[in-house]
Amino acid sequence: MQEDLTGWVLVLHGGAKSIDPMKEAANRAGCLDALAAGAAMLRAGASALDAVEAAIRVLEDDPTFNAGRGSVRNSDGEVEMDAALMDGATLDLGGVAAIRAVRHPVSIARLMLRETPTLLVAEGARSFAAARGAELCQPAELLVPETEPAHDTVGCIALDSRGHLAAGTSTGGLEGCHPGRVGDSPLPGCGLYADDAAGATVFSGDGESISRSLLAARVVQGMETGGPQASMEAAIARLSRTGGEAGGIALDRMGRIGWAHNSQHFAVGIAREGGELRAFLHRDEDARHG
Ligand code: GLY
């Protein structure tokens, strides 16, 4: 029987990773804080795009997560970040990659959204950010001394009350990676995709494996005819060919949610109109969803 789901929905994640027991509470609290920011916007009638950006900005400010503040160093000791945002209504896409010393990469992706290029990298991305008045910062402001080398990404998807979908990602990179390395997060069809005709999805994990397996494209194509949970599980199963750890969240145009991971943990938050905000660290905690 078809589920009767109406109203807005927001789903976010704080990364596919192994979570130290000492950090479980911070992961849950960080997801709930970001959910609260995005849900407040959707409750007030904001667009899915606005809600996704607002939720990711909270995750970027929280050093628990490897995005914005809490990013990691590449092999040159520098922080380079990737982020993207996609509008499911128009298929507009904005992304930045290997960008340095900006406070909120997702907001620069937002500024890129209506521009012709879909992706700017490195100095080109930062000079665009500066020219558009985005918040710049010192590289040291992004590094948190007590942060252990992390391996994860943050992401968010939303369906607003007008039926529009959006997807966003942000990552602080991989510890010790090659300077200039770009992961899956800003690449459409790899780390994210959103299309009002089908659904929205974002991924976290080993960027090279996610890109080589084209996971976001597979999930959105799967949602054209099937459900988000089955589509997501099939995508994660594809990693048996490339190896690698990942987790993904998906949302279809009817508001149905799917999420799966092959990592030890996956910090996920879910908010739905009329419901409470919920945070999970493993899919098994959320057996009632699908
Ligand atoms: N999934 C994030 C990255 O590989 O950069």
PDB file of C-alpha atoms and ligand atoms in Angstrom:
ATOM      1  CA  MET A   1       0.000   0.000   0.000  1.00  0.00           C
ATOM      2  CA  GLN A   2       1.289   3.504  -0.881  1.00  0.00           C
ATOM      3  CA  GLU A   3       2.346   5.488   2.197  1.00  0.00           C
ATOM      4  CA  ASP A   4       0.376   8.699   2.677  1.00  0.00           C
ATOM      5  CA  LEU A   5       3.164  11.203   3.338  1.00  0.00           C
ATOM      6  CA  THR A   6       2.517  14.900   3.008  1.00  0.00           C
ATOM      7  CA  GLY A   7       4.320  18.053   4.066  1.00  0.00           C
ATOM      8  CA  TRP A   8       7.942  19.062   4.182  1.00  0.00           C
ATOM      9  CA  VAL A   9      10.813  16.686   5.017  1.00  0.00           C
ATOM     10  CA  LEU A  10      14.460  17.325   5.896  1.00  0.00           C
ATOM     11  CA  VAL A  11      17.130  14.616   6.123  1.00  0.00           C
ATOM     12  CA  LEU A  12      20.802  15.278   6.857  1.00  0.00           C
ATOM     13  CA  HIS A  13      23.947  13.397   7.750  1.00  0.00           C
ATOM     14  CA  GLY A  14      27.164  14.089   9.600  1.00  0.00           C
ATOM     15  CA  GLY A  15      29.282  11.511   7.819  1.00  0.00           C
ATOM     16  CA  ALA A  16      29.777   7.814   7.178  1.00  0.00           C
ATOM     17  CA  LYS A  17      32.534   6.861   9.622  1.00  0.00           C
ATOM     18  CA  SER A  18      33.390   5.077  12.840  1.00  0.00           C
ATOM     19  CA  ILE A  19      32.197   7.145  15.775  1.00  0.00           C
ATOM     20  CA  ASP A  20      34.190   6.956  18.983  1.00  0.00           C
ATOM     21  CA  PRO A  21      31.827   6.281  21.932  1.00  0.00           C
ATOM     22  CA  MET A  22      33.097   9.537  23.468  1.00  0.00           C
ATOM     23  CA  LYS A  23      31.783  11.407  20.414  1.00  0.00           C
ATOM     24  CA  GLU A  24      28.382   9.793  20.060  1.00  0.00           C
ATOM     25  CA  ALA A  25      26.581  12.506  22.019  1.00  0.00           C
ATOM     26  CA  ALA A  26      28.269  15.291  20.026  1.00  0.00           C
ATOM     27  CA  ASN A  27      27.289  13.649  16.735  1.00  0.00           C
ATOM     28  CA  ARG A  28      23.663  13.303  17.806  1.00  0.00           C
ATOM     29  CA  ALA A  29      23.535  16.830  19.221  1.00  0.00           C
ATOM     30  CA  GLY A  30      25.140  18.303  16.101  1.00  0.00           C
ATOM     31  CA  CYS A  31      22.628  16.576  13.842  1.00  0.00           C
ATOM     32  CA  LEU A  32      19.740  17.778  16.007  1.00  0.00           C
ATOM     33  CA  ASP A  33      21.021  21.379  15.993  1.00  0.00           C
ATOM     34  CA  ALA A  34      21.279  21.359  12.207  1.00  0.00           C
ATOM     35  CA  LEU A  35      17.855  19.730  11.879  1.00  0.00           C
ATOM     36  CA  ALA A  36      16.377  22.439  14.094  1.00  0.00           C
ATOM     37  CA  ALA A  37      17.805  25.176  11.848  1.00  0.00           C
ATOM     38  CA  GLY A  38      16.541  23.590   8.626  1.00  0.00           C
ATOM     39  CA  ALA A  39      13.174  22.557  10.056  1.00  0.00           C
ATOM     40  CA  ALA A  40      12.529  26.070  11.386  1.00  0.00           C
ATOM     41  CA  MET A  41      12.949  27.410   7.866  1.00  0.00           C
ATOM     42  CA  LEU A  42      10.672  24.822   6.268  1.00  0.00           C
ATOM     43  CA  ARG A  43       8.074  25.395   8.991  1.00  0.00           C
ATOM     44  CA  ALA A  44       8.148  29.107   8.125  1.00  0.00           C
ATOM     45  CA  GLY A  45       7.560  28.318   4.437  1.00  0.00           C
ATOM     46  CA  ALA A  46      11.145  28.637   3.186  1.00  0.00           C
ATOM     47  CA  SER A  47      12.355  26.730   0.151  1.00  0.00           C
ATOM     48  CA  ALA A  48      14.130  23.375   0.292  1.00  0.00           C
ATOM     49  CA  LEU A  49      17.262  25.164  -0.973  1.00  0.00           C
ATOM     50  CA  ASP A  50      17.206  27.661   1.902  1.00  0.00           C
ATOM     51  CA  ALA A  51      16.647  24.903   4.436  1.00  0.00           C
ATOM     52  CA  VAL A  52      19.477  22.732   3.073  1.00  0.00           C
ATOM     53  CA  GLU A  53      21.897  25.663   3.105  1.00  0.00           C
ATOM     54  CA  ALA A  54      20.874  26.656   6.651  1.00  0.00           C
ATOM     55  CA  ALA A  55      21.269  23.116   7.997  1.00  0.00           C
ATOM     56  CA  ILE A  56      24.670  22.628   6.363  1.00  0.00           C
ATOM     57  CA  ARG A  57      25.928  25.976   7.709  1.00  0.00           C
ATOM     58  CA  VAL A  58      25.241  24.661  11.230  1.00  0.00           C
ATOM     59  CA  LEU A  59      27.160  21.456  10.460  1.00  0.00           C
ATOM     60  CA  GLU A  60      30.022  23.530   8.980  1.00  0.00           C
ATOM     61  CA  ASP A  61      30.227  25.529  12.216  1.00  0.00           C
ATOM     62  CA  ASP A  62      30.354  22.401  14.387  1.00  0.00           C
ATOM     63  CA  PRO A  63      33.903  20.986  14.743  1.00  0.00           C
ATOM     64  CA  THR A  64      32.419  17.537  15.355  1.00  0.00           C
ATOM     65  CA  PHE A  65      32.052  17.271  11.589  1.00  0.00           C
ATOM     66  CA  ASN A  66      34.636  17.419   8.821  1.00  0.00           C
ATOM     67  CA  ALA A  67      33.257  20.424   6.952  1.00  0.00           C
ATOM     68  CA  GLY A  68      33.995  24.113   7.403  1.00  0.00           C
ATOM     69  CA  ARG A  69      35.322  24.400  10.976  1.00  0.00           C
ATOM     70  CA  GLY A  70      36.691  20.919  11.730  1.00  0.00           C
ATOM     71  CA  SER A  71      38.210  20.371   8.292  1.00  0.00           C
ATOM     72  CA  VAL A  72      41.409  18.351   7.918  1.00  0.00           C
ATOM     73  CA  ARG A  73      44.810  19.032   6.327  1.00  0.00           C
ATOM     74  CA  ASN A  74      46.066  17.797   2.985  1.00  0.00           C
ATOM     75  CA  SER A  75      49.668  16.580   2.534  1.00  0.00           C
ATOM     76  CA  ASP A  76      50.867  20.212   2.295  1.00  0.00           C
ATOM     77  CA  GLY A  77      49.228  20.962   5.641  1.00  0.00           C
ATOM     78  CA  GLU A  78      46.523  23.090   3.973  1.00  0.00           C
ATOM     79  CA  VAL A  79      42.749  22.916   4.289  1.00  0.00           C
ATOM     80  CA  GLU A  80      40.908  22.587   0.978  1.00  0.00           C
ATOM     81  CA  MET A  81      37.150  22.146   0.998  1.00  0.00           C
ATOM     82  CA  ASP A  82      34.471  21.030  -1.490  1.00  0.00           C
ATOM     83  CA  ALA A  83      30.752  21.852  -1.436  1.00  0.00           C
ATOM     84  CA  ALA A  84      27.774  21.830  -3.773  1.00  0.00           C
ATOM     85  CA  LEU A  85      24.095  22.621  -3.884  1.00  0.00           C
ATOM     86  CA  MET A  86      21.498  21.438  -6.402  1.00  0.00           C
ATOM     87  CA  ASP A  87      17.975  22.719  -7.067  1.00  0.00           C
ATOM     88  CA  GLY A  88      15.628  19.887  -8.021  1.00  0.00           C
ATOM     89  CA  ALA A  89      13.115  22.267  -9.591  1.00  0.00           C
ATOM     90  CA  THR A  90      15.476  23.818 -12.162  1.00  0.00           C
ATOM     91  CA  LEU A  91      18.414  21.350 -12.089  1.00  0.00           C
ATOM     92  CA  ASP A  92      20.632  24.344 -11.350  1.00  0.00           C
ATOM     93  CA  LEU A  93      23.867  23.262  -9.732  1.00  0.00           C
ATOM     94  CA  GLY A  94      26.563  25.239  -7.942  1.00  0.00           C
ATOM     95  CA  GLY A  95      29.809  23.812  -6.657  1.00  0.00           C
ATOM     96  CA  VAL A  96      33.216  24.779  -5.348  1.00  0.00           C
ATOM     97  CA  ALA A  97      36.222  22.511  -4.938  1.00  0.00           C
ATOM     98  CA  ALA A  98      39.629  22.731  -3.275  1.00  0.00           C
ATOM     99  CA  ILE A  99      38.590  26.142  -1.942  1.00  0.00           C
ATOM    100  CA  ARG A 100      40.637  27.598   0.906  1.00  0.00           C
ATOM    101  CA  ALA A 101      39.941  29.949   3.796  1.00  0.00           C
ATOM    102  CA  VAL A 102      36.214  30.545   3.512  1.00  0.00           C
ATOM    103  CA  ARG A 103      33.840  30.130   6.424  1.00  0.00           C
ATOM    104  CA  HIS A 104      30.869  28.507   4.700  1.00  0.00           C
ATOM    105  CA  PRO A 105      31.649  26.630   1.460  1.00  0.00           C
ATOM    106  CA  VAL A 106      27.967  25.682   1.053  1.00  0.00           C
ATOM    107  CA  SER A 107      26.994  29.358   0.862  1.00  0.00           C
ATOM    108  CA  ILE A 108      29.501  29.920  -1.932  1.00  0.00           C
ATOM    109  CA  ALA A 109      27.971  26.948  -3.730  1.00  0.00           C
ATOM    110  CA  ARG A 110      24.639  28.718  -3.210  1.00  0.00           C
ATOM    111  CA  LEU A 111      26.038  31.893  -4.830  1.00  0.00           C
ATOM    112  CA  MET A 112      27.183  29.741  -7.758  1.00  0.00           C
ATOM    113  CA  LEU A 113      23.754  28.163  -8.221  1.00  0.00           C
ATOM    114  CA  ARG A 114      22.383  30.572 -10.843  1.00  0.00           C
ATOM    115  CA  GLU A 115      25.765  31.138 -12.534  1.00  0.00           C
ATOM    116  CA  THR A 116      26.644  29.422 -15.811  1.00  0.00           C
ATOM    117  CA  PRO A 117      29.624  27.372 -14.551  1.00  0.00           C
ATOM    118  CA  THR A 118      28.596  24.511 -12.325  1.00  0.00           C
ATOM    119  CA  LEU A 119      31.941  24.157 -10.567  1.00  0.00           C
ATOM    120  CA  LEU A 120      34.804  26.520  -9.710  1.00  0.00           C
ATOM    121  CA  VAL A 121      38.013  25.286  -8.111  1.00  0.00           C
ATOM    122  CA  ALA A 122      40.851  26.548  -5.945  1.00  0.00           C
ATOM    123  CA  GLU A 123      41.807  30.230  -6.380  1.00  0.00           C
ATOM    124  CA  GLY A 124      39.077  30.741  -8.972  1.00  0.00           C
ATOM    125  CA  ALA A 125      36.503  29.635  -6.421  1.00  0.00           C
ATOM    126  CA  ARG A 126      37.943  31.839  -3.682  1.00  0.00           C
ATOM    127  CA  SER A 127      38.147  34.933  -5.882  1.00  0.00           C
ATOM    128  CA  PHE A 128      34.495  34.348  -6.872  1.00  0.00           C
ATOM    129  CA  ALA A 129      33.624  34.112  -3.166  1.00  0.00           C
ATOM    130  CA  ALA A 130      35.496  37.330  -2.389  1.00  0.00           C
ATOM    131  CA  ALA A 131      33.913  39.203  -5.307  1.00  0.00           C
ATOM    132  CA  ARG A 132      30.434  38.132  -4.187  1.00  0.00           C
ATOM    133  CA  GLY A 133      31.015  39.227  -0.581  1.00  0.00           C
ATOM    134  CA  ALA A 134      31.127  35.745   0.983  1.00  0.00           C
ATOM    135  CA  GLU A 135      32.598  35.338   4.444  1.00  0.00           C
ATOM    136  CA  LEU A 136      36.349  34.742   4.182  1.00  0.00           C
ATOM    137  CA  CYS A 137      38.501  33.586   7.091  1.00  0.00           C
ATOM    138  CA  GLN A 138      42.018  32.665   8.106  1.00  0.00           C
ATOM    139  CA  PRO A 139      42.992  29.033   7.367  1.00  0.00           C
ATOM    140  CA  ALA A 140      43.725  28.449  11.058  1.00  0.00           C
ATOM    141  CA  GLU A 141      40.103  29.245  11.936  1.00  0.00           C
ATOM    142  CA  LEU A 142      39.025  26.055  10.159  1.00  0.00           C
ATOM    143  CA  LEU A 143      41.328  23.804  12.151  1.00  0.00           C
ATOM    144  CA  VAL A 144      40.314  22.650  15.581  1.00  0.00           C
ATOM    145  CA  PRO A 145      43.326  21.473  17.629  1.00  0.00           C
ATOM    146  CA  GLU A 146      41.576  18.543  19.276  1.00  0.00           C
ATOM    147  CA  THR A 147      40.105  17.294  16.005  1.00  0.00           C
ATOM    148  CA  GLU A 148      41.367  13.823  15.132  1.00  0.00           C
ATOM    149  CA  PRO A 149      41.891  13.034  11.463  1.00  0.00           C
ATOM    150  CA  ALA A 150      38.351  12.566  10.236  1.00  0.00           C
ATOM    151  CA  HIS A 151      36.932  10.960   7.150  1.00  0.00           C
ATOM    152  CA  ASP A 152      33.489  12.098   6.391  1.00  0.00           C
ATOM    153  CA  THR A 153      31.324  14.685   4.733  1.00  0.00           C
ATOM    154  CA  VAL A 154      28.124  16.440   5.674  1.00  0.00           C
ATOM    155  CA  GLY A 155      25.049  16.573   3.496  1.00  0.00           C
ATOM    156  CA  CYS A 156      21.382  17.446   3.506  1.00  0.00           C
ATOM    157  CA  ILE A 157      18.325  16.885   1.325  1.00  0.00           C
ATOM    158  CA  ALA A 158      14.895  18.460   1.681  1.00  0.00           C
ATOM    159  CA  LEU A 159      11.405  18.515   0.215  1.00  0.00           C
ATOM    160  CA  ASP A 160       9.532  21.765   0.793  1.00  0.00           C
ATOM    161  CA  SER A 161       5.820  22.424   1.098  1.00  0.00           C
ATOM    162  CA  ARG A 162       5.646  23.369  -2.608  1.00  0.00           C
ATOM    163  CA  GLY A 163       7.000  19.952  -3.599  1.00  0.00           C
ATOM    164  CA  HIS A 164      10.502  21.122  -4.534  1.00  0.00           C
ATOM    165  CA  LEU A 165      13.600  19.108  -3.687  1.00  0.00           C
ATOM    166  CA  ALA A 166      17.178  20.235  -2.991  1.00  0.00           C
ATOM    167  CA  ALA A 167      20.469  18.533  -2.143  1.00  0.00           C
ATOM    168  CA  GLY A 168      23.672  19.919  -0.626  1.00  0.00           C
ATOM    169  CA  THR A 169      27.090  18.652   0.438  1.00  0.00           C
ATOM    170  CA  SER A 170      30.149  20.053   2.191  1.00  0.00           C
ATOM    171  CA  THR A 171      33.439  18.432   3.113  1.00  0.00           C
ATOM    172  CA  GLY A 172      36.756  19.370   4.647  1.00  0.00           C
ATOM    173  CA  GLY A 173      38.582  16.785   2.551  1.00  0.00           C
ATOM    174  CA  LEU A 174      40.626  13.751   3.430  1.00  0.00           C
ATOM    175  CA  GLU A 175      43.461  13.931   5.933  1.00  0.00           C
ATOM    176  CA  GLY A 176      46.807  13.890   4.091  1.00  0.00           C
ATOM    177  CA  CYS A 177      45.265  13.813   0.601  1.00  0.00           C
ATOM    178  CA  HIS A 178      47.074  15.182  -2.453  1.00  0.00           C
ATOM    179  CA  PRO A 179      46.770  18.984  -2.798  1.00  0.00           C
ATOM    180  CA  GLY A 180      44.045  19.763  -5.299  1.00  0.00           C
ATOM    181  CA  ARG A 181      42.319  16.429  -4.824  1.00  0.00           C
ATOM    182  CA  VAL A 182      38.540  16.697  -5.356  1.00  0.00           C
ATOM    183  CA  GLY A 183      36.199  14.063  -3.952  1.00  0.00           C
ATOM    184  CA  ASP A 184      32.640  13.124  -4.861  1.00  0.00           C
ATOM    185  CA  SER A 185      30.941  15.883  -2.890  1.00  0.00           C
ATOM    186  CA  PRO A 186      30.751  18.614  -5.588  1.00  0.00           C
ATOM    187  CA  LEU A 187      30.302  16.195  -8.496  1.00  0.00           C
ATOM    188  CA  PRO A 188      26.713  15.773  -9.765  1.00  0.00           C
ATOM    189  CA  GLY A 189      25.647  12.158 -10.050  1.00  0.00           C
ATOM    190  CA  CYS A 190      28.450  11.139  -7.693  1.00  0.00           C
ATOM    191  CA  GLY A 191      28.076  12.858  -4.289  1.00  0.00           C
ATOM    192  CA  LEU A 192      24.725  14.537  -4.906  1.00  0.00           C
ATOM    193  CA  TYR A 193      21.771  14.960  -7.228  1.00  0.00           C
ATOM    194  CA  ALA A 194      18.265  16.417  -6.999  1.00  0.00           C
ATOM    195  CA  ASP A 195      15.423  16.277  -9.513  1.00  0.00           C
ATOM    196  CA  ASP A 196      11.832  17.142  -8.604  1.00  0.00           C
ATOM    197  CA  ALA A 197      10.693  14.478 -11.069  1.00  0.00           C
ATOM    198  CA  ALA A 198      12.286  11.690  -9.013  1.00  0.00           C
ATOM    199  CA  GLY A 199      14.101  12.537  -5.778  1.00  0.00           C
ATOM    200  CA  ALA A 200      17.212  13.878  -4.085  1.00  0.00           C
ATOM    201  CA  THR A 201      20.239  12.148  -2.617  1.00  0.00           C
ATOM    202  CA  VAL A 202      23.657  12.870  -1.079  1.00  0.00           C
ATOM    203  CA  PHE A 203      26.574  10.614  -0.167  1.00  0.00           C
ATOM    204  CA  SER A 204      29.450  10.525   2.280  1.00  0.00           C
ATOM    205  CA  GLY A 205      32.510   8.312   2.398  1.00  0.00           C
ATOM    206  CA  ASP A 206      35.349   7.336   0.084  1.00  0.00           C
ATOM    207  CA  GLY A 207      34.954   9.903  -2.676  1.00  0.00           C
ATOM    208  CA  GLU A 208      36.876   8.009  -5.330  1.00  0.00           C
ATOM    209  CA  SER A 209      34.747   4.869  -4.838  1.00  0.00           C
ATOM    210  CA  ILE A 210      31.514   6.891  -4.813  1.00  0.00           C
ATOM    211  CA  SER A 211      32.517   8.693  -8.018  1.00  0.00           C
ATOM    212  CA  ARG A 212      33.647   5.578  -9.836  1.00  0.00           C
ATOM    213  CA  SER A 213      30.317   3.926  -8.968  1.00  0.00           C
ATOM    214  CA  LEU A 214      28.201   6.990  -9.901  1.00  0.00           C
ATOM    215  CA  LEU A 215      26.138   6.447  -6.783  1.00  0.00           C
ATOM    216  CA  ALA A 216      23.924   9.561  -6.708  1.00  0.00           C
ATOM    217  CA  ALA A 217      22.884   9.095 -10.337  1.00  0.00           C
ATOM    218  CA  ARG A 218      21.978   5.482  -9.665  1.00  0.00           C
ATOM    219  CA  VAL A 219      19.846   6.366  -6.659  1.00  0.00           C
ATOM    220  CA  VAL A 220      17.902   9.133  -8.425  1.00  0.00           C
ATOM    221  CA  GLN A 221      17.356   6.934 -11.460  1.00  0.00           C
ATOM    222  CA  GLY A 222      16.196   4.159  -9.122  1.00  0.00           C
ATOM    223  CA  MET A 223      13.647   6.515  -7.565  1.00  0.00           C
ATOM    224  CA  GLU A 224      12.046   7.146 -10.984  1.00  0.00           C
ATOM    225  CA  THR A 225      10.466   3.721 -10.704  1.00  0.00           C
ATOM    226  CA  GLY A 226      11.238   2.374  -7.231  1.00  0.00           C
ATOM    227  CA  GLY A 227      11.450   3.414  -3.609  1.00  0.00           C
ATOM    228  CA  PRO A 228      14.295   5.358  -1.967  1.00  0.00           C
ATOM    229  CA  GLN A 229      15.268   2.629   0.482  1.00  0.00           C
ATOM    230  CA  ALA A 230      15.636  -0.059  -2.177  1.00  0.00           C
ATOM    231  CA  SER A 231      17.468   2.390  -4.470  1.00  0.00           C
ATOM    232  CA  MET A 232      19.885   3.347  -1.719  1.00  0.00           C
ATOM    233  CA  GLU A 233      20.571  -0.238  -0.670  1.00  0.00           C
ATOM    234  CA  ALA A 234      21.269  -1.181  -4.291  1.00  0.00           C
ATOM    235  CA  ALA A 235      23.706   1.748  -4.604  1.00  0.00           C
ATOM    236  CA  ILE A 236      25.633   0.849  -1.464  1.00  0.00           C
ATOM    237  CA  ALA A 237      25.811  -2.767  -2.685  1.00  0.00           C
ATOM    238  CA  ARG A 238      27.609  -1.454  -5.830  1.00  0.00           C
ATOM    239  CA  LEU A 239      30.617  -0.671  -3.648  1.00  0.00           C
ATOM    240  CA  SER A 240      31.474  -4.360  -3.682  1.00  0.00           C
ATOM    241  CA  ARG A 241      33.006  -3.662  -7.133  1.00  0.00           C
ATOM    242  CA  THR A 242      35.182  -0.697  -6.174  1.00  0.00           C
ATOM    243  CA  GLY A 243      35.630  -1.231  -2.448  1.00  0.00           C
ATOM    244  CA  GLY A 244      35.348   1.652  -0.061  1.00  0.00           C
ATOM    245  CA  GLU A 245      33.084   2.884   2.705  1.00  0.00           C
ATOM    246  CA  ALA A 246      30.067   5.086   2.162  1.00  0.00           C
ATOM    247  CA  GLY A 247      26.670   6.088   3.409  1.00  0.00           C
ATOM    248  CA  GLY A 248      23.848   7.852   1.629  1.00  0.00           C
ATOM    249  CA  ILE A 249      20.481   9.450   2.298  1.00  0.00           C
ATOM    250  CA  ALA A 250      17.633   9.735  -0.224  1.00  0.00           C
ATOM    251  CA  LEU A 251      14.235  11.373  -0.400  1.00  0.00           C
ATOM    252  CA  ASP A 252      11.683  10.941  -3.152  1.00  0.00           C
ATOM    253  CA  ARG A 253       9.137  13.457  -4.424  1.00  0.00           C
ATOM    254  CA  MET A 254       6.462  11.854  -2.231  1.00  0.00           C
ATOM    255  CA  GLY A 255       8.516  12.402   0.903  1.00  0.00           C
ATOM    256  CA  ARG A 256       9.631   8.818   1.386  1.00  0.00           C
ATOM    257  CA  ILE A 257      13.092   8.417   2.935  1.00  0.00           C
ATOM    258  CA  GLY A 258      15.846   5.870   2.321  1.00  0.00           C
ATOM    259  CA  TRP A 259      19.258   5.561   3.930  1.00  0.00           C
ATOM    260  CA  ALA A 260      21.983   2.956   4.099  1.00  0.00           C
ATOM    261  CA  HIS A 261      25.702   2.627   4.828  1.00  0.00           C
ATOM    262  CA  ASN A 262      28.487   0.067   4.830  1.00  0.00           C
ATOM    263  CA  SER A 263      30.559   2.130   7.271  1.00  0.00           C
ATOM    264  CA  GLN A 264      30.474   1.229  10.953  1.00  0.00           C
ATOM    265  CA  HIS A 265      28.349   4.272  11.747  1.00  0.00           C
ATOM    266  CA  PHE A 266      26.437   6.958   9.851  1.00  0.00           C
ATOM    267  CA  ALA A 267      25.157   9.999  11.749  1.00  0.00           C
ATOM    268  CA  VAL A 268      21.742  10.866  10.303  1.00  0.00           C
ATOM    269  CA  GLY A 269      19.012  13.304  11.322  1.00  0.00           C
ATOM    270  CA  ILE A 270      15.400  13.241  10.141  1.00  0.00           C
ATOM    271  CA  ALA A 271      12.671  15.861  10.506  1.00  0.00           C
ATOM    272  CA  ARG A 272       9.206  15.671   9.026  1.00  0.00           C
ATOM    273  CA  GLU A 273       6.326  18.160   9.201  1.00  0.00           C
ATOM    274  CA  GLY A 274       4.305  17.456  12.336  1.00  0.00           C
ATOM    275  CA  GLY A 275       6.941  15.079  13.729  1.00  0.00           C
ATOM    276  CA  GLU A 276       9.806  15.326  16.169  1.00  0.00           C
ATOM    277  CA  LEU A 277      13.475  15.764  15.266  1.00  0.00           C
ATOM    278  CA  ARG A 278      15.361  12.468  15.415  1.00  0.00           C
ATOM    279  CA  ALA A 279      19.048  11.590  15.204  1.00  0.00           C
ATOM    280  CA  PHE A 280      20.601   8.161  14.626  1.00  0.00           C
ATOM    281  CA  LEU A 281      24.129   6.785  14.495  1.00  0.00           C
ATOM    282  CA  HIS A 282      23.301   3.546  12.681  1.00  0.00           C
ATOM    283  CA  ARG A 283      20.562   2.400  10.287  1.00  0.00           C
ATOM    284  CA  ASP A 284      19.497  -0.290  12.749  1.00  0.00           C
ATOM    285  CA  GLU A 285      18.333   2.440  15.151  1.00  0.00           C
ATOM    286  CA  ASP A 286      15.816   3.562  12.535  1.00  0.00           C
ATOM    287  CA  ALA A 287      14.304   0.243  11.515  1.00  0.00           C
ATOM    288  CA  ARG A 288      10.865   1.810  11.273  1.00  0.00           C
ATOM    289  CA  HIS A 289      11.836   4.024   8.306  1.00  0.00           C
ATOM    290  CA  GLY A 290      12.033   3.063   4.692  1.00  0.00           C
TER     291      GLY A 290
HETATM  292  N1  GLY B   1      33.244  12.062   0.443  1.00  0.00           N
HETATM  293  C1  GLY B   1      34.116  13.135   0.593  1.00  0.00           C
HETATM  294  C2  GLY B   1      35.398  12.999  -0.118  1.00  0.00           C
HETATM  295  O1  GLY B   1      35.793  11.904  -0.469  1.00  0.00           O
HETATM  296  O2  GLY B   1      36.048  13.998  -0.310  1.00  0.00           O
END
